[in-house]
Short mmCIF file of C-alpha atoms and ligand atoms in Angstrom, two decimals:
data_model
loop_
_atom_site.label_atom_id
_atom_site.label_comp_id
_atom_site.label_asym_id
_atom_site.label_seq_id
_atom_site.Cartn_x
_atom_site.Cartn_y
_atom_site.Cartn_z
CA UNK A 29 -190.46 -27.78 174.17
CA UNK A 30 -191.79 -25.34 171.56
CA UNK A 31 -194.79 -26.29 169.37
CA UNK A 32 -192.44 -26.81 166.40
CA UNK A 33 -190.26 -29.15 168.46
CA UNK A 34 -193.33 -31.08 169.54
CA UNK A 35 -194.45 -31.52 165.92
CA UNK A 36 -190.98 -32.71 164.90
CA UNK A 37 -190.79 -35.11 167.83
CA UNK A 38 -194.32 -36.43 167.15
CA UNK A 39 -193.28 -37.12 163.56
CA UNK A 40 -190.01 -38.82 164.60
CA UNK A 41 -191.48 -40.92 167.43
CA UNK A 42 -194.45 -42.07 165.32
CA UNK A 43 -192.01 -43.12 162.62
CA UNK A 44 -190.17 -45.41 165.05
CA UNK A 45 -193.39 -46.53 166.74
CA UNK A 46 -192.58 -45.17 170.20
CA UNK A 47 -196.16 -45.20 171.52
CA UNK A 48 -195.47 -43.92 175.07
CA UNK A 49 -193.49 -40.95 173.68
CA UNK A 50 -196.19 -40.16 171.10
CA UNK A 51 -198.85 -40.16 173.81
CA UNK A 52 -196.74 -37.97 176.11
CA UNK A 53 -195.99 -35.51 173.26
CA UNK A 54 -199.69 -35.35 172.33
CA UNK A 55 -200.55 -34.42 175.93
CA UNK A 56 -197.71 -31.89 176.07
CA UNK A 57 -198.92 -30.31 172.82
CA UNK A 58 -202.47 -29.97 174.16
CA UNK A 59 -201.09 -28.51 177.38
CA UNK A 60 -199.28 -25.88 175.31
CA UNK A 61 -202.57 -25.04 173.56
CA UNK A 62 -201.73 -26.68 170.23
CA UNK A 63 -204.76 -27.63 168.10
CA UNK A 64 -205.52 -31.34 167.67
CA UNK A 65 -205.78 -30.80 163.88
CA UNK A 66 -202.24 -29.35 163.82
CA UNK A 67 -200.79 -32.42 165.50
CA UNK A 68 -202.81 -34.72 163.26
CA UNK A 69 -202.23 -33.09 159.87
CA UNK A 70 -198.74 -31.63 160.41
CA UNK A 71 -197.10 -34.55 162.21
CA UNK A 72 -199.01 -37.83 162.62
CA UNK A 73 -200.38 -38.27 159.09
CA UNK A 74 -197.14 -37.16 157.34
CA UNK A 75 -195.23 -39.59 159.55
CA UNK A 76 -197.46 -42.51 158.53
CA UNK A 77 -197.05 -41.44 154.90
CA UNK A 78 -193.30 -41.73 155.36
CA UNK A 79 -193.78 -45.17 156.97
CA UNK A 80 -195.67 -46.24 153.82
CA UNK A 81 -192.94 -44.84 151.56
CA UNK A 82 -190.26 -46.73 153.49
CA UNK A 83 -192.32 -49.93 153.31
CA UNK A 84 -192.57 -49.48 149.56
CA UNK A 85 -188.78 -49.01 149.28
CA UNK A 86 -188.18 -52.13 151.38
CA UNK A 87 -186.64 -50.14 154.25
CA UNK A 88 -189.54 -50.97 156.61
CA UNK A 89 -191.43 -54.23 157.08
CA UNK A 90 -194.85 -55.16 158.52
CA UNK A 91 -193.76 -54.95 162.22
CA UNK A 92 -192.53 -51.37 161.70
CA UNK A 93 -195.83 -50.44 160.02
CA UNK A 94 -197.72 -52.07 162.85
CA UNK A 95 -195.94 -50.28 165.69
CA UNK A 96 -196.12 -46.93 163.87
CA UNK A 97 -199.85 -47.47 163.35
CA UNK A 98 -200.30 -48.35 167.03
CA UNK A 99 -198.35 -45.27 168.13
CA UNK A 100 -200.63 -43.07 166.04
CA UNK A 101 -203.74 -44.89 167.31
CA UNK A 102 -202.71 -44.13 170.93
CA UNK A 103 -202.52 -40.43 170.15
CA UNK A 104 -205.85 -40.58 168.31
CA UNK A 105 -207.52 -41.89 171.48
CA UNK A 106 -206.64 -38.56 173.13
CA UNK A 107 -207.38 -36.39 170.10
CA UNK A 108 -210.62 -38.13 169.11
CA UNK A 109 -213.02 -36.39 171.53
CA UNK A 110 -211.40 -33.03 170.81
CA UNK A 111 -211.69 -33.42 167.05
CA UNK A 112 -215.31 -34.50 167.36
CA UNK A 113 -216.20 -31.67 169.76
CA UNK A 114 -218.21 -29.25 167.67
CA UNK A 115 -221.68 -29.80 169.08
CA UNK A 116 -223.22 -29.89 165.61
CA UNK A 117 -226.63 -31.53 165.27
CA UNK A 118 -227.13 -34.86 163.55
CA UNK A 119 -227.05 -34.37 159.82
CA UNK A 120 -227.46 -38.03 158.92
CA UNK A 121 -226.53 -41.61 159.77
CA UNK A 122 -223.38 -43.15 158.33
CA UNK A 123 -222.59 -46.87 158.52
CA UNK A 124 -218.88 -47.46 157.94
CA UNK A 125 -216.61 -50.49 157.70
CA UNK A 126 -213.36 -51.79 156.27
CA UNK A 127 -214.08 -54.49 153.70
CA UNK A 128 -213.59 -58.24 154.15
CA UNK A 129 -209.95 -59.35 154.05
CA UNK A 130 -208.61 -55.93 155.06
CA UNK A 131 -207.48 -54.94 158.56
CA UNK A 132 -206.44 -51.32 157.92
CA UNK A 133 -208.54 -49.03 160.07
CA UNK A 134 -206.60 -45.87 160.89
CA UNK A 135 -207.92 -43.98 157.86
CA UNK A 136 -211.45 -45.26 158.42
CA UNK A 137 -211.35 -44.25 162.08
CA UNK A 138 -210.15 -40.79 161.14
CA UNK A 139 -213.02 -40.40 158.68
CA UNK A 140 -215.42 -41.49 161.44
CA UNK A 141 -214.04 -38.89 163.84
CA UNK A 142 -214.45 -36.10 161.30
CA UNK A 143 -217.97 -37.27 160.42
CA UNK A 144 -218.92 -37.32 164.11
CA UNK A 145 -217.40 -33.87 164.49
CA UNK A 146 -219.55 -32.65 161.61
CA UNK A 147 -222.71 -33.96 163.31
CA UNK A 148 -223.17 -37.39 161.73
CA UNK A 149 -224.36 -40.37 163.74
CA UNK A 150 -221.65 -42.92 162.83
CA UNK A 151 -222.04 -46.68 163.20
CA UNK A 152 -218.64 -48.31 162.85
CA UNK A 153 -218.72 -51.99 161.89
CA UNK A 154 -214.95 -52.36 162.31
CA UNK A 155 -212.62 -54.24 159.98
CA UNK A 156 -212.92 -57.35 157.80
CA UNK A 157 -216.64 -56.66 157.34
CA UNK A 158 -218.33 -59.26 155.14
CA UNK A 159 -220.98 -58.16 152.59
CA UNK A 160 -223.79 -59.78 154.63
CA UNK A 161 -222.76 -57.75 157.71
CA UNK A 162 -223.12 -54.53 155.72
CA UNK A 163 -226.55 -55.72 154.56
CA UNK A 164 -227.62 -56.53 158.16
CA UNK A 165 -226.43 -53.13 159.41
CA UNK A 166 -228.31 -51.27 156.66
CA UNK A 167 -231.51 -53.14 157.51
CA UNK A 168 -231.02 -52.43 161.22
CA UNK A 169 -229.87 -48.80 161.17
CA UNK A 170 -231.41 -47.47 157.93
CA UNK A 171 -228.46 -45.14 157.32
CA UNK A 172 -228.38 -42.31 154.79
CA UNK A 173 -224.93 -43.47 153.70
CA UNK A 174 -222.87 -46.65 153.84
CA UNK A 175 -219.08 -46.31 153.49
CA UNK A 176 -216.72 -49.04 152.32
CA UNK A 177 -213.07 -48.58 153.16
CA UNK A 178 -210.24 -50.59 151.48
CA UNK A 179 -206.47 -50.16 151.59
CA UNK A 180 -205.21 -52.98 149.43
CA UNK A 181 -205.49 -53.46 145.71
CA UNK A 182 -206.41 -57.06 146.55
CA UNK A 183 -209.40 -56.06 148.74
CA UNK A 184 -210.78 -53.26 146.55
CA UNK A 185 -212.83 -55.81 144.51
CA UNK A 186 -214.89 -56.31 147.70
CA UNK A 187 -216.59 -53.01 146.84
CA UNK A 188 -218.25 -54.72 143.91
CA UNK A 189 -219.10 -57.77 146.05
CA UNK A 190 -220.74 -55.44 148.59
CA UNK A 191 -222.68 -53.63 145.86
CA UNK A 192 -223.93 -56.97 144.54
CA UNK A 193 -225.03 -57.96 148.06
CA UNK A 194 -226.96 -54.68 148.45
CA UNK A 195 -228.58 -55.21 145.06
CA UNK A 196 -229.55 -58.78 145.92
CA UNK A 197 -231.08 -57.67 149.24
CA UNK A 198 -233.09 -55.00 147.38
CA UNK A 199 -231.36 -52.22 149.34
CA UNK A 200 -229.28 -50.51 146.67
CA UNK A 201 -231.72 -47.65 146.09
CA UNK A 202 -232.30 -47.08 149.81
CA UNK A 203 -228.78 -45.99 150.65
CA UNK A 204 -226.03 -43.75 149.30
CA UNK A 205 -222.76 -45.66 148.83
CA UNK A 206 -219.39 -44.00 149.38
CA UNK A 207 -216.01 -45.70 148.93
CA UNK A 208 -212.49 -44.71 149.90
CA UNK A 209 -209.06 -45.79 151.11
CA UNK A 210 -205.50 -45.16 150.00
CA UNK A 211 -205.49 -47.06 146.65
CA UNK A 212 -209.03 -46.08 145.59
CA UNK A 213 -209.50 -43.61 142.73
CA UNK A 214 -212.61 -41.71 141.56
CA UNK A 215 -212.54 -43.82 138.39
CA UNK A 216 -212.60 -47.03 140.42
CA UNK A 217 -215.47 -45.70 142.52
CA UNK A 218 -217.44 -45.01 139.32
CA UNK A 219 -216.58 -48.41 137.90
CA UNK A 220 -218.09 -50.24 140.90
CA UNK A 221 -221.20 -48.05 140.79
CA UNK A 222 -220.60 -46.09 144.03
CA UNK A 223 -222.36 -42.75 144.49
CA UNK A 224 -219.34 -40.96 145.92
CA UNK A 225 -215.63 -41.08 146.59
CA UNK A 226 -213.38 -38.88 148.73
CA UNK A 227 -209.62 -38.84 149.13
CA UNK A 228 -209.48 -37.82 152.78
CA UNK A 229 -211.54 -37.29 155.90
CA UNK A 230 -212.54 -33.68 155.40
CA UNK A 231 -213.41 -34.29 151.73
CA UNK A 232 -215.58 -37.20 152.92
CA UNK A 233 -217.57 -34.90 155.20
CA UNK A 234 -218.11 -32.40 152.40
CA UNK A 235 -219.10 -35.06 149.87
CA UNK A 236 -221.38 -36.85 152.34
CA UNK A 237 -223.31 -33.65 153.06
CA UNK A 238 -223.55 -32.86 149.37
CA UNK A 239 -224.91 -36.34 148.53
CA UNK A 240 -227.48 -36.22 151.34
CA UNK A 241 -228.64 -32.72 150.33
CA UNK A 242 -229.05 -33.88 146.74
CA UNK A 243 -231.09 -36.90 147.78
CA UNK A 244 -233.29 -34.95 150.21
CA UNK A 245 -233.61 -32.03 147.83
CA UNK A 246 -232.72 -29.70 150.72
CA UNK A 247 -229.46 -28.51 152.28
CA UNK A 248 -228.31 -30.34 155.42
CA UNK A 249 -227.53 -28.25 158.53
CA UNK A 250 -223.89 -27.10 158.82
C1 B12 B 11 -200.32 -48.81 159.10
C2 B12 B 11 -200.33 -49.75 157.91
C3 B12 B 11 -200.56 -51.12 158.14
C4 B12 B 11 -200.96 -51.65 159.51
C5 B12 B 11 -202.47 -51.36 159.71
C6 B12 B 11 -202.79 -50.93 161.12
C7 B12 B 11 -204.21 -50.41 161.22
N1 B12 B 11 -204.78 -50.66 162.36
O1 B12 B 11 -204.76 -49.79 160.32
C8 B12 B 11 -200.64 -53.19 159.34
C9 B12 B 11 -199.23 -53.47 159.81
C10 B12 B 11 -201.61 -54.13 160.06
C11 B12 B 11 -200.65 -53.34 157.82
C12 B12 B 11 -200.76 -54.57 157.20
C13 B12 B 11 -200.64 -54.76 155.83
N2 B12 B 11 -200.37 -53.80 154.91
CO1 B12 B 11 -200.39 -51.89 155.30
N3 B12 B 11 -200.07 -50.05 155.51
C14 B12 B 11 -200.09 -49.26 156.58
C15 B12 B 11 -199.70 -47.82 156.14
C16 B12 B 11 -198.26 -47.58 156.52
C17 B12 B 11 -200.52 -46.68 156.69
C18 B12 B 11 -202.02 -46.76 156.43
C19 B12 B 11 -202.68 -45.61 157.15
O2 B12 B 11 -203.18 -45.81 158.25
N4 B12 B 11 -202.57 -44.40 156.58
C20 B12 B 11 -203.02 -43.15 157.24
C21 B12 B 11 -204.47 -42.86 156.94
C22 B12 B 11 -204.87 -41.59 157.70
O3 B12 B 11 -204.63 -42.58 155.55
P1 B12 B 11 -205.55 -43.44 154.59
O4 B12 B 11 -205.42 -44.83 155.05
O5 B12 B 11 -205.26 -43.19 153.16
O6 B12 B 11 -207.05 -42.92 154.88
C23 B12 B 11 -207.57 -41.69 154.34
C24 B12 B 11 -208.24 -41.86 152.97
O7 B12 B 11 -207.89 -43.04 152.29
C25 B12 B 11 -209.72 -41.69 153.24
N5 B12 B 11 -210.54 -42.89 153.53
C26 B12 B 11 -210.21 -44.00 154.20
N6 B12 B 11 -211.26 -44.83 154.29
C27 B12 B 11 -212.29 -44.25 153.68
C28 B12 B 11 -213.60 -44.69 153.49
C29 B12 B 11 -214.51 -43.88 152.79
C30 B12 B 11 -215.90 -44.35 152.59
C31 B12 B 11 -214.06 -42.63 152.27
C32 B12 B 11 -214.99 -41.80 151.49
C33 B12 B 11 -212.74 -42.18 152.47
C34 B12 B 11 -211.87 -43.00 153.18
O8 B12 B 11 -209.75 -40.85 154.39
C35 B12 B 11 -208.69 -41.26 155.26
C36 B12 B 11 -208.35 -40.16 156.23
O9 B12 B 11 -207.91 -38.96 155.61
C37 B12 B 11 -199.95 -47.90 154.56
C38 B12 B 11 -199.12 -46.93 153.73
C39 B12 B 11 -199.91 -45.73 153.26
N7 B12 B 11 -199.19 -44.68 153.01
O10 B12 B 11 -201.12 -45.75 153.14
C40 B12 B 11 -199.66 -49.37 154.30
C41 B12 B 11 -200.29 -50.07 153.09
C42 B12 B 11 -201.76 -49.68 152.95
N8 B12 B 11 -200.19 -51.49 153.47
C43 B12 B 11 -199.86 -52.24 152.48
C44 B12 B 11 -199.68 -53.67 152.55
C45 B12 B 11 -199.13 -54.34 151.30
C46 B12 B 11 -200.00 -54.38 153.72
C47 B12 B 11 -199.92 -55.90 153.91
C48 B12 B 11 -200.46 -56.74 152.74
C49 B12 B 11 -198.46 -56.25 154.24
C50 B12 B 11 -198.15 -57.72 154.36
N9 B12 B 11 -197.30 -58.18 153.47
O11 B12 B 11 -198.65 -58.39 155.23
C51 B12 B 11 -200.77 -56.10 155.21
C52 B12 B 11 -202.26 -56.41 154.88
C53 B12 B 11 -203.06 -56.85 156.07
C54 B12 B 11 -204.54 -56.93 155.71
N10 B12 B 11 -205.03 -58.09 155.38
O12 B12 B 11 -205.23 -55.93 155.71
C55 B12 B 11 -199.71 -51.46 151.18
C56 B12 B 11 -200.89 -51.66 150.22
C57 B12 B 11 -200.43 -51.75 148.79
C58 B12 B 11 -201.60 -51.92 147.89
N11 B12 B 11 -201.83 -50.89 147.07
O13 B12 B 11 -202.28 -52.90 147.90
C59 B12 B 11 -199.50 -49.99 151.71
C60 B12 B 11 -200.02 -48.88 150.76
C61 B12 B 11 -197.98 -49.82 151.96
C62 B12 B 11 -197.20 -49.72 150.66
N12 B12 B 11 -196.84 -48.50 150.28
O14 B12 B 11 -196.93 -50.71 150.02
N13 B12 B 11 -200.49 -52.13 157.21
#
């Protein structure tokens, strides 16, 4: 297969949730010398975007979303160490979690991979993270940044609940807060009092470094 055929097949097989084929194609692509970013940004992510569009139109239902998500997650297991492999030094600690009531984690995991690749020490609290868990993790790990991820309009209000919990615990000024996830907008991030928002994984890395530099009054290593 040519690299273009692999990208097309990765897109098609992710769309139908054929996990074994997606894994096999990922390995074939790497064998051919294709970059992990190419497979991620030119096939896997666009395919999941199409899954979302079909769900919105009523052509796909939850099981289809689930198997497509699983197919992509299988490929990410292989790509993860390669995407994170830059040998950069630690630029800061980032505690990350998907908010309570929300199980979406593909986007969050992707952000984590890119942050690790950029030299961050990432502590992933997983999904359905309650406000008190975020508080506990901030006390324990003393991160530079805490990230809240939400993918549903019904779980976005948890950002505010998390902010209130930080305030109540007296931790709000100790940590930079970033928020993100498919339905989140910069306006919403401002409205809940977050320090930063980013629309995708690479923008998150950039923004995170910028916010840390500003707080420390010195540039972070690149
Ligand atoms: C896969 C999927 C699922 C899977 C999740 C599997 C998993 N392990 O994650 C399953 C099947 C479980 C699922 C369930 C549901 N889902 Co769903 N799902 C999706 C789908 C198709 C893809 C999401 C995804 O992974 N995208 C790919 C990643 C790479 O992109 P991303 O998520 O946007 O992440 C990027 C940015 O947002 C950002 N980012 C992410 N997190 C963070 C955090 C910080 C701090 C920062 C700075 C940035 C950042 O960087 C990421 C990487 O670039 C989306 C459609 C879509 N297009 O988003 C629907 C979607 C999110 N789901 C939706 C719905 C409605 C549901 C259900 C309610 C369906 C139901 N009736 O049961 C349930 C809810 C379950 C729950 N309680 O959470 C809706 C949400 C609508 C809304 N606005 O509220 C969507 C948008 C589909 C649609 N178009 O209607 N879903």
